[in-house]
C-alpha cells in the first residue's frame, strides 16, 4: 500500500521516497499526517478516494517502526465497529500489503484531513483532558460518520466515508459481485 505522508510524518518513518510511488493495490492510496496533540504524537490516515479516516493517538518510536501492524489493526477493528460484514473484512485483509511511503501529497486530501481535525476531532477532544483517552476504534468510526465534499463535486453531491469505503472494499475484493 502506498501512503502519501507529510514531511513531518516522513521524518519519523524508516524509508520515505521523495519520488511519487506507483501502486497497483486495489485498496488505493492513502494520505497520512502527524499531529502533536496534548504533547502526544497522533497520526491521521485518509483514504484518497472515499475520505475514510483512521486516527491513532499516543504513538511512540516503536509504533512508527511497526506502523503496518497498527494500521491494519485499527482499520479492521474500525470496520468491525462500523458493522461491516466480517466476510468482507476477511477478504480485505490480504490486500493490506506492506506500507511504502512517499511525500507526494494531494492538497484536496490534506484539506479533507484538516477539516476532520478542526471540525470533528477538536469537538471530541473538548470532553477529554488527554487525547489518549479517546477510544481508537470508536473515534475512527465516529470520524467517518459525516458527509464530505471534495473539490470538483457538484454542490448537491457529497461522499459518505462509511458507505463509500464499504462499496470500495466490495469492488476491490469482488465481494459485491454475485
XYZ file of N, CA, C and O in Angstrom:
712
model
N 0.841 -1.172 0.000
C 0.000 0.000 0.000
C 0.888 1.238 0.000
O 1.911 1.260 0.655
N 0.436 2.237 -0.707
C 1.168 3.491 -0.756
C 0.513 4.479 0.209
O -0.697 4.697 0.169
N 1.336 5.060 1.065
C 0.884 6.099 1.980
C 1.632 7.372 1.609
O 2.865 7.414 1.665
N 0.886 8.376 1.209
C 1.467 9.686 0.902
C 1.504 10.464 2.213
O 0.447 10.786 2.755
N 2.685 10.715 2.719
C 2.779 11.328 4.045
C 3.412 12.716 3.975
O 4.151 13.040 3.043
N 3.099 13.492 4.971
C 3.698 14.817 5.085
C 5.173 14.647 5.468
O 5.591 13.615 5.975
N 5.950 15.673 5.236
C 7.377 15.630 5.585
C 7.558 15.464 7.092
O 8.484 14.797 7.547
N 6.652 16.040 7.863
C 6.717 15.925 9.322
C 6.585 14.467 9.752
O 7.348 13.984 10.584
N 5.645 13.743 9.166
C 5.499 12.318 9.464
C 6.653 11.530 8.864
O 7.195 10.629 9.504
N 7.044 11.873 7.657
C 8.140 11.170 6.987
C 9.423 11.163 7.789
O 10.195 10.199 7.736
N 9.656 12.212 8.567
C 10.870 12.298 9.385
C 10.888 11.227 10.475
O 11.953 10.880 10.991
N 9.738 10.673 10.837
C 9.649 9.653 11.887
C 9.666 8.230 11.329
O 9.715 7.273 12.093
N 9.598 8.099 10.013
C 9.495 6.784 9.385
C 10.836 6.334 8.812
O 11.660 7.161 8.432
N 11.046 5.002 8.715
C 12.343 4.489 8.280
C 12.705 4.791 6.825
O 13.797 5.226 6.545
N 11.815 4.559 5.884
C 12.116 4.776 4.467
C 10.972 5.527 3.802
O 9.859 5.026 3.727
N 11.300 6.712 3.308
C 10.294 7.538 2.633
C 10.887 8.030 1.324
O 11.969 8.623 1.304
N 10.177 7.791 0.233
C 10.638 8.215 -1.083
C 10.228 9.665 -1.344
O 9.103 10.066 -1.052
N 11.143 10.416 -1.908
C 10.785 11.781 -2.311
C 10.127 11.768 -3.694
O 9.511 12.737 -4.103
N 10.264 10.640 -4.394
C 9.623 10.464 -5.701
C 8.264 9.792 -5.506
O 8.113 8.931 -4.648
N 7.258 10.180 -6.308
C 5.948 9.531 -6.192
C 6.043 8.034 -6.476
O 6.700 7.619 -7.428
N 5.416 7.233 -5.640
C 5.399 5.784 -5.818
C 4.115 5.371 -6.522
O 3.061 5.974 -6.324
N 4.214 4.345 -7.322
C 3.046 3.802 -8.032
C 2.576 2.549 -7.313
O 3.363 1.774 -6.804
N 1.266 2.366 -7.289
C 0.711 1.193 -6.627
C -0.349 0.559 -7.513
O -1.106 1.249 -8.191
N -0.390 -0.756 -7.469
C -1.449 -1.476 -8.169
C -2.399 -2.114 -7.159
O -3.243 -2.921 -7.518
N -2.260 -1.753 -5.895
C -3.108 -2.317 -4.854
C -4.545 -1.841 -5.050
O -4.795 -0.637 -5.152
N -5.512 -2.755 -5.097
C -6.903 -2.354 -5.309
C -7.501 -1.524 -4.170
O -8.552 -0.919 -4.347
N -6.825 -1.488 -3.017
C -7.332 -0.643 -1.928
C -7.114 0.834 -2.212
O -7.701 1.682 -1.567
N -6.250 1.145 -3.167
C -5.998 2.543 -3.499
C -4.990 3.167 -2.552
O -4.419 2.515 -1.687
N -4.775 4.456 -2.731
C -3.794 5.185 -1.933
C -4.401 5.824 -0.697
O -5.613 6.013 -0.597
N -3.519 6.148 0.226
C -3.889 6.814 1.467
C -2.943 7.982 1.689
O -1.825 7.989 1.187
N -3.390 8.940 2.446
C -2.556 10.038 2.919
C -2.436 9.917 4.437
O -3.314 9.332 5.079
N -1.372 10.469 4.987
C -1.200 10.452 6.438
C -0.497 11.729 6.877
O 0.346 12.269 6.158
N -0.871 12.192 8.057
C -0.267 13.396 8.635
C -0.021 13.159 10.112
O -0.780 12.452 10.781
N 1.042 13.761 10.603
C 1.399 13.690 12.013
C 0.947 14.966 12.698
O 1.203 16.066 12.209
N 0.262 14.811 13.805
C -0.172 15.938 14.630
C 0.394 15.754 16.033
O 0.557 14.622 16.494
N 0.648 16.846 16.697
C 1.004 16.798 18.107
C -0.170 17.385 18.869
O -0.494 18.564 18.706
N -0.820 16.544 19.652
C -1.979 16.952 20.445
C -1.700 16.544 21.880
O -1.379 15.383 22.132
N -1.826 17.467 22.809
C -1.541 17.194 24.226
C -0.141 16.595 24.401
O 0.054 15.654 25.169
N 0.815 17.105 23.651
C 2.217 16.631 23.686
C 2.345 15.167 23.288
O 3.292 14.490 23.689
N 1.397 14.649 22.539
C 1.407 13.252 22.083
C 1.458 13.208 20.560
O 0.830 14.029 19.885
N 2.187 12.238 20.019
C 2.211 12.018 18.577
C 0.916 11.338 18.152
O 0.559 10.295 18.703
N 0.245 11.929 17.187
C -1.003 11.379 16.657
C -0.891 11.345 15.135
O -0.323 12.252 14.534
N -1.426 10.297 14.534
C -1.412 10.176 13.077
C -2.838 10.000 12.590
O -3.611 9.226 13.154
N -3.159 10.735 11.535
C -4.445 10.563 10.863
C -4.166 10.066 9.455
O -3.330 10.625 8.746
N -4.858 8.987 9.077
C -4.799 8.435 7.731
C -6.102 8.789 7.027
O -7.157 8.807 7.659
N -6.029 9.027 5.728
C -7.234 9.339 4.951
C -7.148 8.627 3.606
O -6.169 8.798 2.865
N -8.159 7.821 3.309
C -8.223 7.125 2.026
C -8.493 8.158 0.937
O -9.421 8.975 1.056
N -7.690 8.135 -0.105
C -7.758 9.169 -1.138
C -9.130 9.291 -1.802
O -9.621 10.397 -2.018
N -9.755 8.179 -2.129
C -10.998 8.226 -2.901
C -12.248 8.379 -2.043
O -13.192 9.051 -2.460
N -12.298 7.750 -0.890
C -13.526 7.758 -0.090
C -13.489 8.748 1.064
O -14.509 8.996 1.694
N -12.311 9.260 1.376
C -12.059 10.170 2.508
C -12.347 9.500 3.851
O -12.612 10.143 4.844
N -12.264 8.172 3.882
C -12.382 7.391 5.110
C -11.130 7.653 5.939
O -10.020 7.553 5.431
N -11.295 8.002 7.218
C -10.146 8.346 8.053
C -9.965 7.366 9.211
O -10.918 6.765 9.689
N -8.721 7.252 9.625
C -8.336 6.480 10.799
C -7.469 7.388 11.653
O -6.617 8.103 11.132
N -7.670 7.347 12.965
C -6.929 8.229 13.871
C -6.243 7.412 14.958
O -6.885 6.612 15.638
N -4.945 7.623 15.093
C -4.134 6.969 16.124
C -3.552 8.026 17.042
O -2.987 9.004 16.563
N -3.665 7.807 18.331
C -3.132 8.769 19.304
C -2.086 8.110 20.194
O -2.176 6.917 20.487
N -1.126 8.905 20.638
C -0.138 8.435 21.607
C 0.932 7.531 21.025
O 1.431 6.652 21.723
N 1.306 7.733 19.778
C 2.318 6.886 19.159
C 3.709 7.200 19.708
O 4.045 8.358 19.941
N 4.476 6.133 19.875
C 5.866 6.247 20.317
C 6.765 5.715 19.211
O 6.278 5.201 18.199
N 8.053 5.830 19.410
C 9.025 5.438 18.392
C 8.770 4.018 17.874
O 8.819 3.776 16.672
N 8.499 3.080 18.770
C 8.285 1.693 18.354
C 7.023 1.526 17.502
O 6.931 0.621 16.685
N 6.034 2.398 17.692
C 4.821 2.344 16.868
C 5.133 2.732 15.423
O 4.624 2.129 14.487
N 5.978 3.756 15.259
C 6.336 4.194 13.907
C 7.122 3.110 13.178
O 6.995 2.959 11.964
N 7.930 2.360 13.902
C 8.721 1.288 13.296
C 7.842 0.130 12.832
O 8.229 -0.637 11.950
N 6.645 -0.016 13.390
C 5.740 -1.107 13.063
C 4.360 -0.561 12.682
O 3.336 -1.101 13.094
N 4.353 0.495 11.890
C 3.111 1.180 11.548
C 2.145 0.287 10.765
O 0.930 0.426 10.893
N 2.678 -0.647 9.965
C 1.810 -1.586 9.232
C 0.861 -2.315 10.179
O -0.339 -2.377 9.934
N 1.420 -2.890 11.235
C 0.615 -3.640 12.187
C -0.465 -2.767 12.807
O -1.631 -3.154 12.877
N -0.091 -1.569 13.261
C -1.045 -0.691 13.942
C -2.122 -0.194 12.993
O -3.287 -0.081 13.370
N -1.748 0.080 11.748
C -2.730 0.495 10.745
C -3.723 -0.635 10.484
O -4.933 -0.423 10.478
N -3.219 -1.851 10.246
C -4.094 -2.984 9.952
C -5.052 -3.257 11.105
O -6.242 -3.514 10.885
N -4.541 -3.199 12.320
C -5.378 -3.406 13.496
C -6.479 -2.349 13.581
O -7.654 -2.674 13.768
N -6.097 -1.105 13.426
C -7.070 -0.009 13.522
C -8.089 -0.084 12.387
O -9.289 0.093 12.612
N -7.639 -0.362 11.179
C -8.533 -0.442 10.030
C -9.561 -1.568 10.222
O -10.775 -1.329 10.133
N -9.096 -2.773 10.518
C -10.006 -3.911 10.660
C -10.980 -3.713 11.813
O -12.184 -3.968 11.671
N -10.491 -3.232 12.935
C -11.378 -3.054 14.091
C -12.338 -1.887 13.924
O -13.446 -1.924 14.452
N -11.942 -0.877 13.179
C -12.867 0.223 12.875
C -13.985 -0.293 11.968
O -15.160 0.035 12.172
N -13.631 -1.112 10.981
C -14.650 -1.699 10.105
C -15.614 -2.569 10.912
O -16.832 -2.521 10.699
N -15.080 -3.345 11.846
C -15.946 -4.145 12.730
C -16.860 -3.252 13.556
O -18.055 -3.526 13.693
N -16.298 -2.194 14.104
C -17.073 -1.252 14.927
C -18.215 -0.635 14.115
O -19.288 -0.363 14.647
N -17.976 -0.432 12.819
C -18.989 0.160 11.942
C -20.018 -0.857 11.461
O -20.968 -0.502 10.771
N -19.827 -2.127 11.813
C -20.796 -3.149 11.447
C -20.614 -3.739 10.063
O -21.531 -4.362 9.531
N -19.423 -3.572 9.473
C -19.168 -4.192 8.178
C -19.222 -5.712 8.339
O -18.874 -6.243 9.384
N -19.612 -6.380 7.282
C -19.682 -7.835 7.257
C -18.282 -8.423 7.495
O -17.310 -8.000 6.854
N -18.175 -9.376 8.405
C -16.861 -9.958 8.716
C -16.252 -10.667 7.509
O -15.026 -10.684 7.362
N -17.078 -11.223 6.631
C -16.549 -11.865 5.421
C -15.851 -10.835 4.534
O -14.803 -11.125 3.942
N -16.396 -9.636 4.453
C -15.775 -8.571 3.666
C -14.440 -8.161 4.299
O -13.442 -7.967 3.592
N -14.410 -8.053 5.607
C -13.166 -7.680 6.299
C -12.102 -8.749 6.077
O -10.940 -8.438 5.810
N -12.491 -10.012 6.144
C -11.539 -11.108 5.912
C -11.019 -11.097 4.478
O -9.846 -11.394 4.241
N -11.863 -10.761 3.505
C -11.416 -10.672 2.111
C -10.494 -9.467 1.899
O -9.650 -9.477 1.018
N -10.684 -8.437 2.708
C -9.875 -7.224 2.588
C -8.480 -7.424 3.175
O -7.506 -6.852 2.673
N -8.363 -8.236 4.203
C -7.097 -8.385 4.924
C -5.893 -8.688 4.027
O -4.838 -8.073 4.188
N -5.984 -9.605 3.045
C -4.813 -9.866 2.189
C -4.373 -8.658 1.349
O -3.242 -8.609 0.881
N -5.261 -7.700 1.166
C -4.921 -6.507 0.382
C -4.123 -5.483 1.204
O -3.586 -4.537 0.655
N -4.068 -5.692 2.506
C -3.315 -4.784 3.380
C -1.840 -5.166 3.327
O -1.281 -5.740 4.250
N -1.208 -4.835 2.208
C 0.189 -5.188 1.977
C 1.106 -4.224 2.721
O 0.652 -3.218 3.276
N 2.380 -4.530 2.712
C 3.362 -3.686 3.400
C 3.266 -2.242 2.908
O 3.105 -1.982 1.717
N 3.345 -1.339 3.862
C 3.249 0.080 3.530
C 4.559 0.580 2.915
O 5.640 0.229 3.374
N 4.386 1.401 1.902
C 5.508 2.151 1.340
C 5.101 3.611 1.401
O 3.929 3.952 1.197
N 6.061 4.462 1.680
C 5.760 5.871 1.928
C 6.436 6.772 0.909
O 7.574 6.536 0.512
N 5.706 7.811 0.503
C 6.308 8.891 -0.271
C 5.776 10.220 0.260
O 4.902 10.238 1.129
N 6.322 11.301 -0.235
C 5.890 12.634 0.216
C 5.115 13.358 -0.883
O 5.058 14.585 -0.907
N 4.489 12.597 -1.763
C 3.696 13.157 -2.857
C 2.261 13.367 -2.384
O 1.410 12.500 -2.546
N 1.989 14.507 -1.768
C 0.677 14.759 -1.158
C -0.247 15.545 -2.074
O 0.183 16.387 -2.855
N -1.519 15.266 -1.948
C -2.581 15.941 -2.690
C -3.259 16.944 -1.756
O -3.703 16.573 -0.673
N -3.347 18.181 -2.199
C -3.895 19.237 -1.339
C -5.365 19.005 -1.000
O -5.823 19.362 0.079
N -6.115 18.403 -1.904
C -7.529 18.137 -1.639
C -7.696 17.144 -0.491
O -8.526 17.344 0.407
N -6.906 16.072 -0.511
C -6.994 15.073 0.561
C -6.509 15.696 1.872
O -7.124 15.499 2.924
N -5.430 16.463 1.813
C -4.937 17.126 3.019
C -5.983 18.091 3.574
O -6.148 18.204 4.785
N -6.705 18.762 2.691
C -7.771 19.658 3.131
C -8.890 18.898 3.833
O -9.435 19.362 4.835
N -9.224 17.717 3.316
C -10.241 16.886 3.974
C -9.780 16.481 5.367
O -10.559 16.498 6.323
N -8.506 16.135 5.505
C -7.959 15.757 6.809
C -7.973 16.944 7.765
O -8.304 16.804 8.942
N -7.629 18.116 7.248
C -7.629 19.323 8.088
C -9.042 19.625 8.588
O -9.245 19.969 9.755
N -10.036 19.438 7.740
C -11.424 19.671 8.134
C -11.848 18.696 9.226
O -12.472 19.090 10.214
N -11.502 17.414 9.074
C -11.829 16.423 10.098
C -11.167 16.803 11.411
O -11.791 16.737 12.477
N -9.932 17.205 11.342
C -9.208 17.565 12.574
C -9.872 18.758 13.259
O -10.122 18.747 14.453
N -10.162 19.793 12.491
C -10.697 21.025 13.084
C -12.154 20.884 13.507
O -12.530 21.371 14.566
N -12.969 20.246 12.700
C -14.407 20.215 12.960
C -14.829 19.048 13.853
O -15.648 19.213 14.746
N -14.310 17.863 13.597
C -14.773 16.672 14.293
C -13.895 16.328 15.498
O -14.393 16.176 16.608
N -12.607 16.185 15.248
C -11.705 15.732 16.305
C -11.609 16.738 17.443
O -11.656 16.365 18.616
N -11.504 18.007 17.121
C -11.399 19.026 18.172
C -12.649 19.053 19.053
O -12.550 19.250 20.257
N -13.818 18.810 18.456
C -15.038 18.783 19.277
C -15.053 17.552 20.184
O -15.554 17.617 21.309
N -14.509 16.437 19.720
C -14.410 15.247 20.579
C -13.446 15.513 21.740
O -13.707 15.105 22.872
N -12.342 16.162 21.443
C -11.310 16.403 22.457
C -11.782 17.358 23.544
O -11.235 17.350 24.649
N -12.767 18.139 23.250
C -13.282 19.112 24.219
C -13.758 18.421 25.494
O -13.687 18.981 26.572
N -14.210 17.173 25.379
C -14.747 16.426 26.521
C -13.694 15.636 27.293
O -14.012 15.000 28.285
N -12.451 15.639 26.819
C -11.407 14.829 27.456
C -10.219 15.705 27.849
O -9.930 16.704 27.205
N -9.511 15.272 28.877
C -8.338 16.036 29.310
C -7.082 15.644 28.546
O -6.105 16.375 28.541
N -7.105 14.473 27.878
C -5.937 13.996 27.146
C -6.395 13.220 25.912
O -7.352 12.437 25.994
N -5.714 13.411 24.797
C -6.092 12.763 23.542
C -6.057 11.237 23.644
O -6.808 10.545 22.959
N -5.226 10.695 24.525
C -5.141 9.236 24.642
C -6.366 8.631 25.331
O -6.510 7.414 25.361
N -7.245 9.464 25.850
C -8.496 8.966 26.426
C -9.513 8.594 25.343
O -10.488 7.895 25.623
N -9.296 9.072 24.126
C -10.189 8.703 23.026
C -9.996 7.228 22.700
O -8.865 6.759 22.564
N -11.075 6.499 22.583
C -11.005 5.087 22.212
C -10.716 4.994 20.713
O -11.454 5.569 19.909
N -9.651 4.291 20.313
C -9.206 4.351 18.918
C -10.235 3.884 17.892
O -10.445 4.563 16.880
N -10.886 2.757 18.117
C -11.822 2.232 17.115
C -13.091 3.069 17.060
O -13.588 3.399 15.978
N -13.607 3.429 18.223
C -14.823 4.253 18.270
C -14.572 5.635 17.682
O -15.425 6.182 16.975
N -13.419 6.201 17.974
C -13.089 7.531 17.457
C -13.010 7.501 15.940
O -13.614 8.340 15.258
N -12.297 6.517 15.397
C -12.191 6.420 13.938
C -13.560 6.182 13.305
O -13.878 6.779 12.276
N -14.370 5.344 13.925
C -15.716 5.099 13.398
C -16.533 6.388 13.396
O -17.180 6.732 12.402
N -16.487 7.120 14.486
C -17.267 8.356 14.596
C -16.793 9.420 13.612
O -17.592 10.160 13.060
N -15.489 9.483 13.364
C -14.957 10.483 12.435
C -15.408 10.249 10.999
O -15.350 11.159 10.174
N -15.880 9.047 10.694
C -16.313 8.730 9.332
C -17.806 8.889 9.109
O -18.276 8.746 7.994
N -18.537 9.208 10.141
C -19.984 9.356 10.025
C -20.335 10.809 9.745
O -20.892 11.507 10.583
N -19.958 11.255 8.541
C -20.157 12.649 8.158
C -20.121 12.765 6.642
O -19.470 11.967 5.982
N -20.807 13.745 6.092
C -20.683 13.977 4.651
C -19.398 14.749 4.357
O -18.926 15.539 5.178
N -18.825 14.499 3.191
C -17.586 15.160 2.781
C -17.760 15.682 1.366
O -18.209 14.949 0.484
N -17.404 16.915 1.164
C -17.372 17.450 -0.189
C -15.916 17.525 -0.630
O -15.015 17.738 0.174
N -15.714 17.319 -1.922
C -14.377 17.298 -2.495
C -14.361 18.252 -3.672
O -15.355 18.368 -4.397
N -13.241 18.910 -3.842
C -13.085 19.848 -4.952
C -13.494 19.180 -6.263
O -13.118 18.049 -6.539
N -14.319 19.868 -7.027
C -14.789 19.356 -8.304
C -16.165 18.719 -8.248
O -16.756 18.429 -9.278
N -16.687 18.489 -7.038
C -18.024 17.906 -6.909
C -19.089 18.977 -7.146
O -18.861 20.152 -6.869
N -20.240 18.531 -7.605
C -21.372 19.440 -7.738
C -21.856 19.817 -6.345
O -21.653 19.083 -5.376
N -22.538 20.927 -6.238
C -22.968 21.428 -4.927
C -23.938 20.485 -4.208
O -24.034 20.514 -2.996
N -24.644 19.651 -4.941
C -25.594 18.730 -4.303
C -25.006 17.330 -4.112
O -25.721 16.410 -3.755
N -23.708 17.163 -4.324
C -23.051 15.871 -4.173
C -22.164 15.862 -2.932
O -21.674 16.906 -2.505
N -21.959 14.684 -2.388
C -21.000 14.521 -1.292
C -20.631 13.044 -1.170
O -21.296 12.179 -1.721
N -19.541 12.811 -0.480
C -19.127 11.458 -0.132
C -19.608 11.162 1.280
O -19.684 12.064 2.104
N -19.923 9.920 1.548
C -20.185 9.438 2.897
C -19.146 8.362 3.158
O -19.276 7.239 2.657
N -18.088 8.681 3.886
C -16.980 7.737 4.039
C -17.371 6.337 4.484
O -16.810 5.364 3.974
N -18.322 6.190 5.391
C -18.709 4.845 5.847
C -19.272 4.033 4.682
O -18.846 2.916 4.418
N -20.208 4.601 3.982
C -20.869 3.908 2.864
C -19.909 3.720 1.689
O -19.838 2.652 1.083
N -19.141 4.773 1.380
C -18.263 4.720 0.217
C -17.088 3.763 0.419
O -16.657 3.101 -0.525
N -16.567 3.657 1.646
C -15.486 2.694 1.898
C -16.012 1.270 1.753
O -15.339 0.410 1.179
N -17.210 1.019 2.233
C -17.784 -0.320 2.093
C -17.939 -0.682 0.619
O -17.585 -1.792 0.199
N -18.442 0.241 -0.177
C -18.594 -0.007 -1.617
C -17.221 -0.204 -2.266
O -17.060 -1.084 -3.129
N -16.236 0.582 -1.854
C -14.876 0.459 -2.399
C -14.306 -0.925 -2.086
O -13.730 -1.573 -2.958
N -14.463 -1.385 -0.851
C -13.931 -2.683 -0.455
C -14.637 -3.821 -1.181
O -14.013 -4.809 -1.565
N -15.936 -3.699 -1.366
C -16.671 -4.722 -2.111
C -16.166 -4.803 -3.540
O -15.984 -5.906 -4.088
N -15.918 -3.662 -4.168
C -15.406 -3.653 -5.526
C -13.970 -4.201 -5.577
O -13.618 -4.971 -6.461
N -13.137 -3.822 -4.588
C -11.740 -4.246 -4.565
C -11.584 -5.745 -4.332
O -10.656 -6.368 -4.830
N -12.502 -6.328 -3.564
C -12.406 -7.751 -3.231
C -13.305 -8.630 -4.090
O -13.234 -9.853 -4.016
N -14.171 -8.011 -4.878
C -15.127 -8.776 -5.657
C -16.289 -9.274 -4.839
O -17.089 -10.086 -5.299
N -16.410 -8.774 -3.596
C -17.483 -9.230 -2.704
C -18.848 -8.733 -3.139
O -19.854 -9.316 -2.757
N -18.895 -7.677 -3.909
C -20.172 -7.128 -4.334
C -20.724 -7.832 -5.565
O -21.827 -7.558 -6.017
N -19.929 -8.755 -6.119
C -20.364 -9.480 -7.340
C -21.050 -10.774 -6.946
O -20.645 -11.459 -6.021
N -22.065 -11.125 -7.682
C -22.777 -12.392 -7.394
C -22.468 -13.417 -8.438
O -22.221 -13.263 -9.517
